[in-house]
Short mmCIF file of C-alpha atoms in Angstrom, two decimals:
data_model
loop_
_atom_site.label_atom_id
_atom_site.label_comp_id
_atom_site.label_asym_id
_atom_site.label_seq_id
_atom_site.Cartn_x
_atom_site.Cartn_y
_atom_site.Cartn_z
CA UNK A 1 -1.61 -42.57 -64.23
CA UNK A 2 -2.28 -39.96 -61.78
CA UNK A 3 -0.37 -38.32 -59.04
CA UNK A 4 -1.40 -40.98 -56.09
CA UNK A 5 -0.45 -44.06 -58.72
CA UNK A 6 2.95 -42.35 -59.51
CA UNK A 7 3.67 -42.04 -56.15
CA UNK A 8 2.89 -45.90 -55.23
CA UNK A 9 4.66 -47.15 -58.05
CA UNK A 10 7.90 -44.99 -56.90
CA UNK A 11 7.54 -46.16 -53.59
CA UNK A 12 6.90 -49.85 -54.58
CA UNK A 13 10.63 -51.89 -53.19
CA UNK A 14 12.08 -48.59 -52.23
CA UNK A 15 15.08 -50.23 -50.19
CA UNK A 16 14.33 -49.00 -46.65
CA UNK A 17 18.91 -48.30 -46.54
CA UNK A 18 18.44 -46.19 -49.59
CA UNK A 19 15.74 -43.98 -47.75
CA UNK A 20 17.74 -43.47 -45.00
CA UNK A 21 20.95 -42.76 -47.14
CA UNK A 22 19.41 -39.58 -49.01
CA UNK A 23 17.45 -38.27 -45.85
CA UNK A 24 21.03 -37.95 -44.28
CA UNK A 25 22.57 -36.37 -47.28
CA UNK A 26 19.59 -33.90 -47.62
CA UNK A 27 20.02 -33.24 -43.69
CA UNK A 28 23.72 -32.61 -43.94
CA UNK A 29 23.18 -30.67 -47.14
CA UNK A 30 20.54 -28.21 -44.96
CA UNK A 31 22.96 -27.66 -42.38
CA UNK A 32 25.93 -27.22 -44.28
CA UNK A 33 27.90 -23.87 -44.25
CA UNK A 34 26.94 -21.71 -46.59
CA UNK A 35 24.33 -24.34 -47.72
CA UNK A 36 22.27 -23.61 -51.10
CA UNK A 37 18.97 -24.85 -49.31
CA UNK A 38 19.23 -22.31 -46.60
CA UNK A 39 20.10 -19.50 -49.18
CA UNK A 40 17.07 -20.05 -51.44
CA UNK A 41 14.50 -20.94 -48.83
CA UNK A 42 15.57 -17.11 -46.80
CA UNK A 43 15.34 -15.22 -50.18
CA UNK A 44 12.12 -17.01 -50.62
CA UNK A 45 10.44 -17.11 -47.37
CA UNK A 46 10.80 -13.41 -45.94
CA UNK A 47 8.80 -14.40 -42.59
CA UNK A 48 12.30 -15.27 -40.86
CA UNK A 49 15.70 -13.40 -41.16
CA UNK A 50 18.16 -15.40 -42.54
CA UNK A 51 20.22 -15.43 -39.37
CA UNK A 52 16.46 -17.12 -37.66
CA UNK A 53 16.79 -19.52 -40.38
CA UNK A 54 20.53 -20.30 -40.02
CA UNK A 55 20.29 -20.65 -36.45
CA UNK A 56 17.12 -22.74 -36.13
CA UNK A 57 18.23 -25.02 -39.46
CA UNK A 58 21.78 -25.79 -38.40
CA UNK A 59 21.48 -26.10 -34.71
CA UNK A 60 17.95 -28.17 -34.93
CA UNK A 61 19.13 -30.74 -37.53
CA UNK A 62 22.52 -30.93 -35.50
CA UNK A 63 21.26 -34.50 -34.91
CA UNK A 64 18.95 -35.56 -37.53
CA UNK A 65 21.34 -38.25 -39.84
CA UNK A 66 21.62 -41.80 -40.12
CA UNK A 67 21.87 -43.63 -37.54
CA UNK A 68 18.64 -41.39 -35.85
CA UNK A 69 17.33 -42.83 -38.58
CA UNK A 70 18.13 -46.18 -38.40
CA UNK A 71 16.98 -46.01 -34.39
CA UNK A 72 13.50 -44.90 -35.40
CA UNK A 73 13.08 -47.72 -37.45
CA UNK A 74 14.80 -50.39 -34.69
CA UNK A 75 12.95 -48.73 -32.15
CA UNK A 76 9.24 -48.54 -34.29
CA UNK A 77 9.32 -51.24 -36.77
CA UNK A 78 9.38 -55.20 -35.50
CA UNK A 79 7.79 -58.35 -36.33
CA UNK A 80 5.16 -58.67 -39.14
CA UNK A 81 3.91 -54.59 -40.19
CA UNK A 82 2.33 -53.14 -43.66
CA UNK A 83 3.60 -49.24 -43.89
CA UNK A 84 1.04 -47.85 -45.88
CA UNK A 85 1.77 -47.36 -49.51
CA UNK A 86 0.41 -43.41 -50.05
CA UNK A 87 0.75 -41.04 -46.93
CA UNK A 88 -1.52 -37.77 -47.52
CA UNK A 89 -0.24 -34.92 -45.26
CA UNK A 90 -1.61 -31.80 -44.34
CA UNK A 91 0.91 -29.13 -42.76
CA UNK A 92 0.37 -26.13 -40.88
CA UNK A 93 2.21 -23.57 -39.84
CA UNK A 94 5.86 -21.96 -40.98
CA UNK A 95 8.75 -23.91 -39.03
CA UNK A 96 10.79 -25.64 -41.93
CA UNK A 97 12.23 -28.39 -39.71
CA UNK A 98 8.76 -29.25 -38.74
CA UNK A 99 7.78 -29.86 -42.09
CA UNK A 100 11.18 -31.70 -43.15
CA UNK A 101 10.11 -34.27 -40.06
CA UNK A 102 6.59 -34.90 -41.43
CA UNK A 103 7.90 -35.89 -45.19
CA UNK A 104 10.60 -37.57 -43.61
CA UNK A 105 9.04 -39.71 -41.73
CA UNK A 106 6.21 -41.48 -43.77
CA UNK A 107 9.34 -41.76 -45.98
CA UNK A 108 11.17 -43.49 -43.36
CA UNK A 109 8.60 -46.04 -42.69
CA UNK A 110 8.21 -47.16 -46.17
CA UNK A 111 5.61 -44.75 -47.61
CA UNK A 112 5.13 -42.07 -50.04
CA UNK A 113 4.49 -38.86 -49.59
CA UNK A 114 1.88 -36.21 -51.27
CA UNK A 115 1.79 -33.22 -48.87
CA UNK A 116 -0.12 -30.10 -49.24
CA UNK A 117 2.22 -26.90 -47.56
CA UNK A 118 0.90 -24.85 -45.43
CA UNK A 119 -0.31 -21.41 -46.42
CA UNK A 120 2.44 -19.74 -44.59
CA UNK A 121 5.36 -21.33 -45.78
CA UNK A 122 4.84 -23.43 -49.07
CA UNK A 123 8.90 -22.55 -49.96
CA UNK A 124 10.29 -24.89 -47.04
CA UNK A 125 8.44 -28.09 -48.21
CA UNK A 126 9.37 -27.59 -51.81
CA UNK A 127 12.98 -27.13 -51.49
CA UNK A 128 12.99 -30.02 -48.94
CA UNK A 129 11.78 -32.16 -51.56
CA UNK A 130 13.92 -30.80 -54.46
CA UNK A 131 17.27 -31.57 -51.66
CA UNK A 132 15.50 -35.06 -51.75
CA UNK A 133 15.72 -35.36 -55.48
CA UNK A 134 19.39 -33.71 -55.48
CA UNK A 135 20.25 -36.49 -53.15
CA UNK A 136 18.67 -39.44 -54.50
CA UNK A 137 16.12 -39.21 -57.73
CA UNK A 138 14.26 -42.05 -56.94
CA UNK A 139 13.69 -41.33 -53.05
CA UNK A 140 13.10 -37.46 -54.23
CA UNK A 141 10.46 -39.33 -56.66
CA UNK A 142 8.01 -40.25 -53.80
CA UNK A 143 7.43 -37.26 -52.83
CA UNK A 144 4.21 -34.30 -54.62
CA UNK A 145 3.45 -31.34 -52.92
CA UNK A 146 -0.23 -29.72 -53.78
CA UNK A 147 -3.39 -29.19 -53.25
CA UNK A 148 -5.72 -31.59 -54.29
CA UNK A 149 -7.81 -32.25 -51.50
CA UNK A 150 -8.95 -35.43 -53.55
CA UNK A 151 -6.02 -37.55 -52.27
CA UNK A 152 -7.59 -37.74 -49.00
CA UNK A 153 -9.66 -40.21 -50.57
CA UNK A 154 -7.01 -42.16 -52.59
CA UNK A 155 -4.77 -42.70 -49.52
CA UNK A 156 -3.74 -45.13 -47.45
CA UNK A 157 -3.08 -42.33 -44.16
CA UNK A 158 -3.68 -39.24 -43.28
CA UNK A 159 -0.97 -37.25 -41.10
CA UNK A 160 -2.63 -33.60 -40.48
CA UNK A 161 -1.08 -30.56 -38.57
CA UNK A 162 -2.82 -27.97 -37.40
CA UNK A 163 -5.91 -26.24 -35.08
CA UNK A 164 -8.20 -28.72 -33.66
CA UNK A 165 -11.39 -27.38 -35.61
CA UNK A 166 -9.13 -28.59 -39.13
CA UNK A 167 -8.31 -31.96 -37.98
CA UNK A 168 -11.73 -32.49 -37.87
CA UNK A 169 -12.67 -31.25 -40.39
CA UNK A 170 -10.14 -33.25 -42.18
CA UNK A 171 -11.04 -36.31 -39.85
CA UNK A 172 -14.45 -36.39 -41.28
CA UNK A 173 -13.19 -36.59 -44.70
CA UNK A 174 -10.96 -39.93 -43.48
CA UNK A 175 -12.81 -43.40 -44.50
CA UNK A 176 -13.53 -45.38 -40.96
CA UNK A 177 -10.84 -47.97 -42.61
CA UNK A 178 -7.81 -45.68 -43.69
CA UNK A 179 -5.12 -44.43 -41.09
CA UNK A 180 -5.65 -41.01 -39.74
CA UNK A 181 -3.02 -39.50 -37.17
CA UNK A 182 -3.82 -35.71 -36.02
CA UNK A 183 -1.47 -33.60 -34.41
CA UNK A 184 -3.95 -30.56 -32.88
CA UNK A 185 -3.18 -27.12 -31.54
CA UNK A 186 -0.23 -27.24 -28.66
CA UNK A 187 1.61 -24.87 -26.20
CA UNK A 188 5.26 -25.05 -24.69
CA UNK A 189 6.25 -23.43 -21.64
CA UNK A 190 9.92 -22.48 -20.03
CA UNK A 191 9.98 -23.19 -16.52
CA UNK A 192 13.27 -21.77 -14.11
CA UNK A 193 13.91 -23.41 -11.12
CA UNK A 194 14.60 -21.28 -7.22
CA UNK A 195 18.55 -22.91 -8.57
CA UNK A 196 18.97 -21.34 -11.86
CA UNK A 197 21.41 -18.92 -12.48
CA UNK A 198 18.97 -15.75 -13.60
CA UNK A 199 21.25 -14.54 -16.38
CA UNK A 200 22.04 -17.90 -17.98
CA UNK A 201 18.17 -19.23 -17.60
CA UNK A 202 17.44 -15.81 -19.14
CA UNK A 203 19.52 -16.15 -22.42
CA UNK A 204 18.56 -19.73 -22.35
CA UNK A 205 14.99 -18.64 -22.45
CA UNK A 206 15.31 -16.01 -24.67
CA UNK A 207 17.05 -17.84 -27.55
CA UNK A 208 13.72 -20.06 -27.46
CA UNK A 209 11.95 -17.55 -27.44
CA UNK A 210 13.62 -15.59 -30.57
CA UNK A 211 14.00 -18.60 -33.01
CA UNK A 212 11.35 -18.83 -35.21
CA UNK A 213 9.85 -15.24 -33.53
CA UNK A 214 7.46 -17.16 -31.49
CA UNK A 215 5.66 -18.44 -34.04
CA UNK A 216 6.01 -21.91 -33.35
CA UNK A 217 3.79 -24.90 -30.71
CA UNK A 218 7.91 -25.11 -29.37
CA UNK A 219 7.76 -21.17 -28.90
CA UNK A 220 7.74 -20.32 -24.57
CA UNK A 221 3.78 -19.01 -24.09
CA UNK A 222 5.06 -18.99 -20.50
CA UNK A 223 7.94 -18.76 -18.42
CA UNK A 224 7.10 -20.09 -15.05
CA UNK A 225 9.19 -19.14 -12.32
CA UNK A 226 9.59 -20.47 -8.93
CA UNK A 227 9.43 -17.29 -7.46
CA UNK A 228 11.24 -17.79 -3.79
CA UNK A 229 13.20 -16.19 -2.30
CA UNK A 230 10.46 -13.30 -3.84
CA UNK A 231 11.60 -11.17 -6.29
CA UNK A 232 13.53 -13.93 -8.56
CA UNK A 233 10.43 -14.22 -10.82
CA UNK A 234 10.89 -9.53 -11.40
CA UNK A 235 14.85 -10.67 -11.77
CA UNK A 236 14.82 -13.17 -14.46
CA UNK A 237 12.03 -10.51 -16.46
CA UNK A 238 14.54 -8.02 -16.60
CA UNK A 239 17.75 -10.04 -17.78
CA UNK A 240 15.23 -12.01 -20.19
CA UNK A 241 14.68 -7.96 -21.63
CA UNK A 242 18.33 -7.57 -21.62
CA UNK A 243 18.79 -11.09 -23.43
CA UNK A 244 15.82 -10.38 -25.90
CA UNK A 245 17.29 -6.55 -26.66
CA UNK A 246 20.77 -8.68 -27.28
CA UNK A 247 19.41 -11.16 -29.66
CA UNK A 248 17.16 -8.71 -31.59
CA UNK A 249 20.63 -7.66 -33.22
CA UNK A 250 22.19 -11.48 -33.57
CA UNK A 251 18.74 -13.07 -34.86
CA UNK A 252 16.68 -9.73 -35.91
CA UNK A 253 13.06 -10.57 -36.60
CA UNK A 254 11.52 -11.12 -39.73
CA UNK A 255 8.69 -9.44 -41.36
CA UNK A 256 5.47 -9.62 -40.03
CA UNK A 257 2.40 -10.24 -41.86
CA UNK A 258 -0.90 -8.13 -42.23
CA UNK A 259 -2.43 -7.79 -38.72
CA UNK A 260 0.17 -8.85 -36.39
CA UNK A 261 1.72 -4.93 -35.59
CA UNK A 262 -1.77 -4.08 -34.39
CA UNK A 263 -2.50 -6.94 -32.77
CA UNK A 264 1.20 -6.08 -30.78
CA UNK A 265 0.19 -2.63 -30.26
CA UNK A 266 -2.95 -3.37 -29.00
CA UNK A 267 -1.78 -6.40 -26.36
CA UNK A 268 1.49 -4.18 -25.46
CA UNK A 269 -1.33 -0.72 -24.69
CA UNK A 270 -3.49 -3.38 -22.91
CA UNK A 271 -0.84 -4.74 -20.44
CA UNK A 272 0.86 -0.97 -19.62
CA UNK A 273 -2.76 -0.04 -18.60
CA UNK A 274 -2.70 -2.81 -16.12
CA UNK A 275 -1.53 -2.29 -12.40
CA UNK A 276 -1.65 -5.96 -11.49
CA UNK A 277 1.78 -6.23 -14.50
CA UNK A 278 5.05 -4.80 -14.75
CA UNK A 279 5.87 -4.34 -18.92
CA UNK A 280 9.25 -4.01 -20.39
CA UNK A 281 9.27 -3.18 -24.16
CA UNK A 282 11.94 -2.94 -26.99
CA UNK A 283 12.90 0.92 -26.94
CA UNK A 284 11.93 1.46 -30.73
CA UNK A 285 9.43 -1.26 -32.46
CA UNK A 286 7.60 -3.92 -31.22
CA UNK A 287 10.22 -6.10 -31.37
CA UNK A 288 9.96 -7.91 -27.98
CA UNK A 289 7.85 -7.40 -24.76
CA UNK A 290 8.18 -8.85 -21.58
CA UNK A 291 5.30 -8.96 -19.07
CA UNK A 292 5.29 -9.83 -15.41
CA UNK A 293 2.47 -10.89 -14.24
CA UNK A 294 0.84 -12.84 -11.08
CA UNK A 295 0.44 -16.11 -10.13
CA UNK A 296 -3.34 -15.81 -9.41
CA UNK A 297 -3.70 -14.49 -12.82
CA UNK A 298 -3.71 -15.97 -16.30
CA UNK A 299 -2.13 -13.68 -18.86
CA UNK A 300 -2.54 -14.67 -22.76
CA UNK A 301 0.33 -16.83 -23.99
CA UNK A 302 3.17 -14.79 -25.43
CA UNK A 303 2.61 -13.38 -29.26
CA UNK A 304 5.60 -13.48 -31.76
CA UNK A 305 8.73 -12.50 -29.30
CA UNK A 306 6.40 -10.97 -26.46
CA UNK A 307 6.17 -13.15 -23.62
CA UNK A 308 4.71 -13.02 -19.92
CA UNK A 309 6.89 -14.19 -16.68
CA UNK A 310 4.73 -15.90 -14.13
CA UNK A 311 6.20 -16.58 -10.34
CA UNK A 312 4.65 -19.50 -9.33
CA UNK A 313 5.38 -21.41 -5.98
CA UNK A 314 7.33 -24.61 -6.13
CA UNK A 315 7.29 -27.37 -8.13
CA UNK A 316 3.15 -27.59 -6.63
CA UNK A 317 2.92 -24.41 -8.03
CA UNK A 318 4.56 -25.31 -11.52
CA UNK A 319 1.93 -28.39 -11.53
CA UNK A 320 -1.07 -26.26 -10.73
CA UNK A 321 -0.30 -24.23 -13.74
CA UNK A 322 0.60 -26.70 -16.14
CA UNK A 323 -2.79 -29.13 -15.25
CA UNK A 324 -4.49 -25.87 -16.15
CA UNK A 325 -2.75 -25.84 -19.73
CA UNK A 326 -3.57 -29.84 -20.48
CA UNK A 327 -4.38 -30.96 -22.99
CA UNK A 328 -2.53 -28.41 -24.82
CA UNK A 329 1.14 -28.80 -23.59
CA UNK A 330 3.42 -30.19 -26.13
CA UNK A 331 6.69 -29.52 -24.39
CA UNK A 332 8.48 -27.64 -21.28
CA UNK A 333 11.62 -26.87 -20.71
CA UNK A 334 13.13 -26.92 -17.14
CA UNK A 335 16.19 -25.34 -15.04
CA UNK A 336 17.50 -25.31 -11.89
CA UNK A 337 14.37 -27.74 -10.13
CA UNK A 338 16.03 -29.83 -7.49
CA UNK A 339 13.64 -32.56 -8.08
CA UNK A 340 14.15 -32.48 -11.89
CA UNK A 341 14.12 -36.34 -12.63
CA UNK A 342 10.96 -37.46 -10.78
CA UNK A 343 8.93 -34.34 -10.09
CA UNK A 344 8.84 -32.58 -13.05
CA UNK A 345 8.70 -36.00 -15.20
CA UNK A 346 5.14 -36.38 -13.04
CA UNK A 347 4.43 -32.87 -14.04
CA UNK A 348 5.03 -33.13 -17.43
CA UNK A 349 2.74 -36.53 -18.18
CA UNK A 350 -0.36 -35.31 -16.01
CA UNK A 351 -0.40 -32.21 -17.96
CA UNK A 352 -0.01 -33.92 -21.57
CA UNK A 353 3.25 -33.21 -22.49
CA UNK A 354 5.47 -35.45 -24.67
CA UNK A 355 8.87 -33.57 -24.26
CA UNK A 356 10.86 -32.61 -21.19
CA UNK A 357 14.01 -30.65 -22.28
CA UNK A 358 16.61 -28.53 -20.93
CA UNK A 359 16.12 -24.68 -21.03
CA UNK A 360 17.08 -23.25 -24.37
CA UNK A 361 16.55 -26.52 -26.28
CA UNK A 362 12.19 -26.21 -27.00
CA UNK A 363 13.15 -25.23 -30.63
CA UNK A 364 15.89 -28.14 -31.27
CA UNK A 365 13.84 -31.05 -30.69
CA UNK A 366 15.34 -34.85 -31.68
CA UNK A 367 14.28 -36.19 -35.22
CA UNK A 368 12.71 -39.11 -32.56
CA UNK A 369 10.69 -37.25 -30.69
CA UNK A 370 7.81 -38.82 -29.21
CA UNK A 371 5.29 -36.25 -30.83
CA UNK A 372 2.04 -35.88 -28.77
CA UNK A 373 2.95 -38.80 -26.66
CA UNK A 374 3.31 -41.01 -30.15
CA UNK A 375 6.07 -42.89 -31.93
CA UNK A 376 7.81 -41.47 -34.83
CA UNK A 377 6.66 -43.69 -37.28
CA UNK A 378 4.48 -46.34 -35.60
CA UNK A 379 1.27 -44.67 -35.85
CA UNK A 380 1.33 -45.35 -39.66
CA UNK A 381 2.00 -48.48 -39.41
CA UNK A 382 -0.39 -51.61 -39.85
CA UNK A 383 0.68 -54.73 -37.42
CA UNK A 384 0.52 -58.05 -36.93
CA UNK A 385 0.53 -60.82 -34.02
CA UNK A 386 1.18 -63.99 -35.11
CA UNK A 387 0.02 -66.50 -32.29
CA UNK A 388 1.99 -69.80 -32.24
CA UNK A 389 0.32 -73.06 -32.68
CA UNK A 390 -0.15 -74.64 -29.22
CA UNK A 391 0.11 -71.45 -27.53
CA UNK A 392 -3.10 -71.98 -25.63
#
């Protein structure tokens, strides 16, 4: 039998209670104090300090358990559906609660799992699934990590993460008749309201901004800021330097990998050259940046924990910038807009995002997030209408 049978038969009458049972026990065991999972996947995965990975685990799983759980599948699953019985799933990138969300979920609606890790982070998958098996053997038995690009044949869906040019690529690989669900390339943005308290909005943003080093589609490539009465936009730069030179002692980066202290020397030379931009940089290292820049003027989205403050003009100037970021906005975080509920709502779905969130919160997002605009689980899912007789 080979590794896509194995998984079908362990699937096969999975009770959809047990599922839900040992994803909240492998949840609570991530987020636990002084939890073994945490432990093993910082000595393993050097990319993060283990205070990024403490931070970013325990806080953004705060409210991943069972009854979450149990919502998605009131919420997603009704009437007469087929989950499908293998899920392939290709992940990209290095944010561990990102990848615990895609196994979990193809889990949750009934499927299993065989998902091939990232390049950057293959530790975070595997230890998710062994804190399946320590939870429940059988659950923790529908789930293979590899690489055998061969599965994309044998199964049922395809879930793939990553740059746009890889979906398709994978896409093309995808028989007409299977399920394939692609979630592309994608930008968040902080944006800080003419009401905001500077300093708060500052640490707010700069906590976002530190988890995960910027490495993440949640990680600020812009903080907007409605820059009246004028200056506000210069003020919140400098207390976001004075919260990013605070947290580079709480949650210190981690190491960075071949390339990326050039490519922050070079970007950090490039912007001090500039008169049109006003640079604050970490005293020693290139631990953080700041860059103010113009609203006339499109700086490159923030690398790692270097970031560029834009003043824009209202909540018309927020929109202006964000329409120019569709279809690449995943999520933006808001404070102090005194047209929060309607305005920025508007703002956020004609620019493509799926996620409106409070300032401070794009790392921690809610195990039933509407990724991309999508349910949780639904895309997966095969349905049926069932028409009464006489209906017509």
């Amino acid at each position: 039998m080979n590794a896509g049978a194995e998984l079908r038969h362990a699937a096969r009458g999975l009770d959809p209670e047990r599922v839900v049972r040992a994803l909240d026990q492998a949840f609570a065991a991530w987020r636990a104090p002084e939890s073994q999972w945490r432990r093993r996947l910082a000595e393993a995965l050097e990319l993060y300090s283990r205070e990024v990975l403490d931070e970013g685990i325990v806080r953004g799983l705060e409210h991943w358990n069972a009854d979450a759980l149990r919502a998605i599948r009131s919420r997603e699953i009704s009437g007469h559906v087929r989950p499908p019985e293998l899920t392939a799933l290709w992940l990209a990138g290095a944010i561990p609660p990102a990848a615990f969300s895609a196994i979990a979920l193809p889990l949750l609606a009934g499927s299993a799992v065989y998902a091939r890790p990232s390049s950057s982070d293959s530790h975070g998958p595997a230890l998710f699934a062994a804190s399946l098996t320590d939870a429940d053997p059988a659950v923790g038995a529908c789930v293979a990590l590899g690489q055998d690009e061969q599965l994309l044949d044998q199964a049922d869906a395809v879930v793939a993460y990553g740059r746009d040019e890889t979906l398709e690529s994978v896409r093309s690989r995808v028989p007409a008749a299977r399920i394939f669900v692609g979630y592309g390339h994608r930008i968040s943005v902080a944006a800080v309201g003419r009401e905001a308290d500077l300093v708060s909005a500052a640490e707010q943003v700069a906590h976002d901004v530190s988890l995960y080093d910027g490495r993440g589609c949640l990680s600020p490539a812009y903080v907007l800021v409605d820059d009246a009465p004028r200056g506000r936009a210069r003020a919140l730069a400098e207390a976001l330097a004075e919260a990013l030179e605070y947290l580079r002692g709480k949650l210190p980066r981690g190491r960075l990998q071949p390339g990326e202290e050039a490519a922050l020397h070079e970007l950090r030379a490039t912007h001090a050259m500039s008169e049109a931009t006003r640079v604050w940089l970490s005293r020693d290292g290139t631990d953080w940046g700041v860059l103010l820049g113009l609203e006339s003027i499109r700086p490159p989205p923030g690398l790692l924990r270097n970031v560029p403050v834009v003043p824009v003009t209202g909540s018309q100037g927020l929109a202006r910038w964000c329409a120019g970021l569709a279809p690449h906005l995943s999520s933006l975080a808001v404070g102090g807009w005194p047209d929060a509920a309607g305005a920025l709502a508007r703002i956020g779905l004609q620019s493509g995002a799926s996620r409106l969130c409070p300032l401070g919160a794009l790392q921690l997002p809610r195990l039933e997030w509407r990724h991309d605009g999508r349910g949780a689980i639904e895309p997966l899912l095969r349905s049926l209408d069932v028409e009464p007789e006489g209906a017509r």
